[in-house]
PDB file of C-alpha atoms in Angstrom:
ATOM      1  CA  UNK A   1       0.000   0.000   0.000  1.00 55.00           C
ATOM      2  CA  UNK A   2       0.906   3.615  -1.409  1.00 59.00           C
ATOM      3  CA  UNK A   3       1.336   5.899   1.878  1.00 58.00           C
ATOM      4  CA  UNK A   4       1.028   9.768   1.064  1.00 67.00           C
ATOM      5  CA  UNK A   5       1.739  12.452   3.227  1.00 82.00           C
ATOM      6  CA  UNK A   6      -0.164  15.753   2.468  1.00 91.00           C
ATOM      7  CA  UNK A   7       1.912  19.158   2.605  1.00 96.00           C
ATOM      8  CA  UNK A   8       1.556  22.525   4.336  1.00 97.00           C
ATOM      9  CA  UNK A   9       2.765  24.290   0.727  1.00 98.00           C
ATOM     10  CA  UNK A  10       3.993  28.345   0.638  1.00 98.00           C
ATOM     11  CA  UNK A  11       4.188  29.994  -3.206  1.00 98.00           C
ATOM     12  CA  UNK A  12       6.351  33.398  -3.592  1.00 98.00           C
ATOM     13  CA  UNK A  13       5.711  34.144  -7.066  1.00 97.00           C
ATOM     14  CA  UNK A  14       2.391  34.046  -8.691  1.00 98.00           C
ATOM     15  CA  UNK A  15       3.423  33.609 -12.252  1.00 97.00           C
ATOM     16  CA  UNK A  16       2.781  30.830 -14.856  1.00 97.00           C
ATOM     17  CA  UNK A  17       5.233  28.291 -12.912  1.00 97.00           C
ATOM     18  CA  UNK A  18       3.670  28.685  -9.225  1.00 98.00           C
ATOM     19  CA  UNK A  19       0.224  28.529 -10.913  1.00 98.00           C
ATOM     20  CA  UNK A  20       1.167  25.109 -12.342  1.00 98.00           C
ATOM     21  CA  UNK A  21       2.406  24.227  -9.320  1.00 98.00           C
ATOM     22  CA  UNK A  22       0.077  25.003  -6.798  1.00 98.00           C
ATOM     23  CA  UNK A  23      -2.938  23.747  -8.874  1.00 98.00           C
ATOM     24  CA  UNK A  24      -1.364  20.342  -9.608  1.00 97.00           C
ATOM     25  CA  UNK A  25      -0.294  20.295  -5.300  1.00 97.00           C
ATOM     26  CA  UNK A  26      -3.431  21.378  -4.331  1.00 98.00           C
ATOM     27  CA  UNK A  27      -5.591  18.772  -6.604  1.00 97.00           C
ATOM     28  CA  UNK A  28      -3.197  15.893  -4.806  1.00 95.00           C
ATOM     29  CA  UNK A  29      -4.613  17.009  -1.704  1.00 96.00           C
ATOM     30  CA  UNK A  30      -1.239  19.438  -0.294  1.00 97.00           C
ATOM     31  CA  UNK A  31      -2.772  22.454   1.805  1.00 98.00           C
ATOM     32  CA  UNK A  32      -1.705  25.695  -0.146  1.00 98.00           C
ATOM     33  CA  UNK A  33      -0.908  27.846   2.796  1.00 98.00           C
ATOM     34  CA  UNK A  34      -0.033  31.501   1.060  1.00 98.00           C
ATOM     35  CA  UNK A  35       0.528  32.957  -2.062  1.00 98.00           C
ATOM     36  CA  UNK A  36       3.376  36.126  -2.270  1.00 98.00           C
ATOM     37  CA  UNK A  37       3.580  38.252  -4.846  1.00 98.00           C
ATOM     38  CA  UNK A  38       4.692  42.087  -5.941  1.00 96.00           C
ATOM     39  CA  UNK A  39       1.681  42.784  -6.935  1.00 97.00           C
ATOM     40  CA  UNK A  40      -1.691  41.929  -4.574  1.00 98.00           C
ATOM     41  CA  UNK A  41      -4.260  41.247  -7.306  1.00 98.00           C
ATOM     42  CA  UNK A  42      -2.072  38.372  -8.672  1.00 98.00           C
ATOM     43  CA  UNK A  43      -1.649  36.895  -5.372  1.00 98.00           C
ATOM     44  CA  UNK A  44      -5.490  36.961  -4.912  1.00 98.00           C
ATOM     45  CA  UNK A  45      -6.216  35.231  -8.032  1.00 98.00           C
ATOM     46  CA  UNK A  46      -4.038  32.089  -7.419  1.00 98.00           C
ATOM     47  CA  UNK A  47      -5.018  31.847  -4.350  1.00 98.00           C
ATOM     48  CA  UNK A  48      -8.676  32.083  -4.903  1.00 98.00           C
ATOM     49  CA  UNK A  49      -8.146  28.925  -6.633  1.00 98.00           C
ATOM     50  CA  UNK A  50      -6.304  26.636  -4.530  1.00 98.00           C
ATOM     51  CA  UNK A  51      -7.986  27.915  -0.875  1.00 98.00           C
ATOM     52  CA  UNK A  52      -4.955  30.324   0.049  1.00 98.00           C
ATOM     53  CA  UNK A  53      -4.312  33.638   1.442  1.00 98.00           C
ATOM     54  CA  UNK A  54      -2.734  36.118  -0.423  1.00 98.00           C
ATOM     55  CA  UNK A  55       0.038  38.985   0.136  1.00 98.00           C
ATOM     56  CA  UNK A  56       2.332  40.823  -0.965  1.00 98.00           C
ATOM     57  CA  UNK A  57       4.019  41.851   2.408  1.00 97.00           C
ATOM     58  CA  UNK A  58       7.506  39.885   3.243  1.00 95.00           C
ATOM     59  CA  UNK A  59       6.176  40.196   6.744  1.00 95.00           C
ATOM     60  CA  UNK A  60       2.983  38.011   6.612  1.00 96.00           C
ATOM     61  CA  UNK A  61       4.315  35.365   5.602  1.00 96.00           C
ATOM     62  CA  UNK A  62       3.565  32.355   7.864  1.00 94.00           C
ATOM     63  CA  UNK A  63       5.885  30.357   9.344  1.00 95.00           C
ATOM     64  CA  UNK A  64       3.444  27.723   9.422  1.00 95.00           C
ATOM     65  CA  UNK A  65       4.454  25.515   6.066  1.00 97.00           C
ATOM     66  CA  UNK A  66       6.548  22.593   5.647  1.00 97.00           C
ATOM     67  CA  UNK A  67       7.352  23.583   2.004  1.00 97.00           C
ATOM     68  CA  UNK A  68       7.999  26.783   0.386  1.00 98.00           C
ATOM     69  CA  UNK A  69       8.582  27.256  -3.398  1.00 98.00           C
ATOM     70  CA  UNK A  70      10.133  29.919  -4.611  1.00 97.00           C
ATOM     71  CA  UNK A  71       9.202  30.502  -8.554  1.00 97.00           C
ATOM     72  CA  UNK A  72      10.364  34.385  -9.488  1.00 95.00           C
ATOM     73  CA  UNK A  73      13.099  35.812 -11.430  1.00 92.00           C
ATOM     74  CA  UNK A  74      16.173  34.827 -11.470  1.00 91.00           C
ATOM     75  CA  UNK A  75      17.470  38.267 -10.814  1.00 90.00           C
ATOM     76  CA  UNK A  76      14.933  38.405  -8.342  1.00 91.00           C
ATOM     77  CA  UNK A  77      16.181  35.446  -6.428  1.00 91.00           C
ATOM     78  CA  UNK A  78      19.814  37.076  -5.834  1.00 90.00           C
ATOM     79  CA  UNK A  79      17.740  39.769  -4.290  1.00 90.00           C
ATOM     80  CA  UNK A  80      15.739  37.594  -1.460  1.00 92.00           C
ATOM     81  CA  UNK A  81      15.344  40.399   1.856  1.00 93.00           C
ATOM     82  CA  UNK A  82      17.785  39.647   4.454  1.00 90.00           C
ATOM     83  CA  UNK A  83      14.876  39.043   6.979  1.00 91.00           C
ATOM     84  CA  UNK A  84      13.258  36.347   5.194  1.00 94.00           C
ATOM     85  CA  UNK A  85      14.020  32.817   7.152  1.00 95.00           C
ATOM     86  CA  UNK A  86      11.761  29.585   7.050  1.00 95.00           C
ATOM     87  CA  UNK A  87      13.158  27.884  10.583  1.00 88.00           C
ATOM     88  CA  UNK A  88      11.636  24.098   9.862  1.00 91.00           C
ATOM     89  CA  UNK A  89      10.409  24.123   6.066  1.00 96.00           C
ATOM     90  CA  UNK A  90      12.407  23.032   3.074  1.00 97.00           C
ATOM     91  CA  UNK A  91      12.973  25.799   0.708  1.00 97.00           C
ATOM     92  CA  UNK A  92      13.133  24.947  -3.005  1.00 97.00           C
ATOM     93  CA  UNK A  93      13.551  27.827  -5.752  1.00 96.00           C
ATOM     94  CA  UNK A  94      12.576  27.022  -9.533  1.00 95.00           C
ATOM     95  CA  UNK A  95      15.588  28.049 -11.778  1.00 89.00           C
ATOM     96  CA  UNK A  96      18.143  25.961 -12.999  1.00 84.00           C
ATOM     97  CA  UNK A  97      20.487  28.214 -13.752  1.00 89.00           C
ATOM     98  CA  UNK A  98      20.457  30.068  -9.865  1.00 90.00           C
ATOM     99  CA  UNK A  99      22.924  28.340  -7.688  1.00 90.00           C
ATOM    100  CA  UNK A 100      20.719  26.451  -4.981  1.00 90.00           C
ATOM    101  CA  UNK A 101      23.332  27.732  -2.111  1.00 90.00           C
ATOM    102  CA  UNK A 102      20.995  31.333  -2.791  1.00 90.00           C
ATOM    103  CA  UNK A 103      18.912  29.963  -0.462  1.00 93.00           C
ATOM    104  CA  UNK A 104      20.713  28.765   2.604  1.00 92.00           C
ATOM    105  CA  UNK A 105      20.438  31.798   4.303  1.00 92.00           C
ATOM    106  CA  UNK A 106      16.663  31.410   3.993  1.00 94.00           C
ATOM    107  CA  UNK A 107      16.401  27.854   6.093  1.00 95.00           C
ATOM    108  CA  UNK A 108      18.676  25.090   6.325  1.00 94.00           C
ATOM    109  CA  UNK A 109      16.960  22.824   4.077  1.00 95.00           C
ATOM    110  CA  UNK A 110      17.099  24.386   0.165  1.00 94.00           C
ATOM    111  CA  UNK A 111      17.077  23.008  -2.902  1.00 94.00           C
ATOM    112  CA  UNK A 112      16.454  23.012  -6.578  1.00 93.00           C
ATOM    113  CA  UNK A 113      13.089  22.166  -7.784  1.00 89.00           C
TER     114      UNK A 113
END
């Protein structure tokens, strides 16, 4: 027998790969948590459809997630703010050509996704 375990799953980025993402996670039965994003509307509108909340404040989000995916810019991911720090959730970022090292300032567990 097939055991799954279901996620508590963070998105910062709203864009075409994080809406793949998220959909596919949340139709496997993973818990979306939050949604970031520059720009509130877009945050709103993916998480309207996989049972999130959205933001676009570096502040709000939750601490509460096992898993956050990172899927913005590549120039955007060299610019991550110093206070952002996941204490018990893996951290994966989307790009294959951004070192996944980037992110070990953001939680102990990182990868490449």
């Amino acid at each position: 027998m097939l055991r799954t375990t279901h996620q508590r799953i963070t998105f910062i980025g709203s864009g075409n790969v994080a809406s793949h993402f998220a959909q596919v996670l949340y139709q496997n039965g993973n818990t979306i948590v939050q949604i970031w994003s520059r720009q509130q509307s877009h945050a709103e509108e993916l998480a309207s459809r996989v049972g999130a909340t959205a933001t676009d404040s570096w502040e709000e989000l939750s601490q509460e997630t096992d898993v956050v995916i990172i899927a913005i810019t590549d120039d955007a991911l060299y610019n991550l703010p110093d206070e952002l720090h996941f204490n018990h959730a893996l951290v994966l970022h989307t790009s294959g050509s951004v070192p996944m090292e980037t992110l070990k300032c953001v939680s102990s567990q990182y990868g490449v996704l």
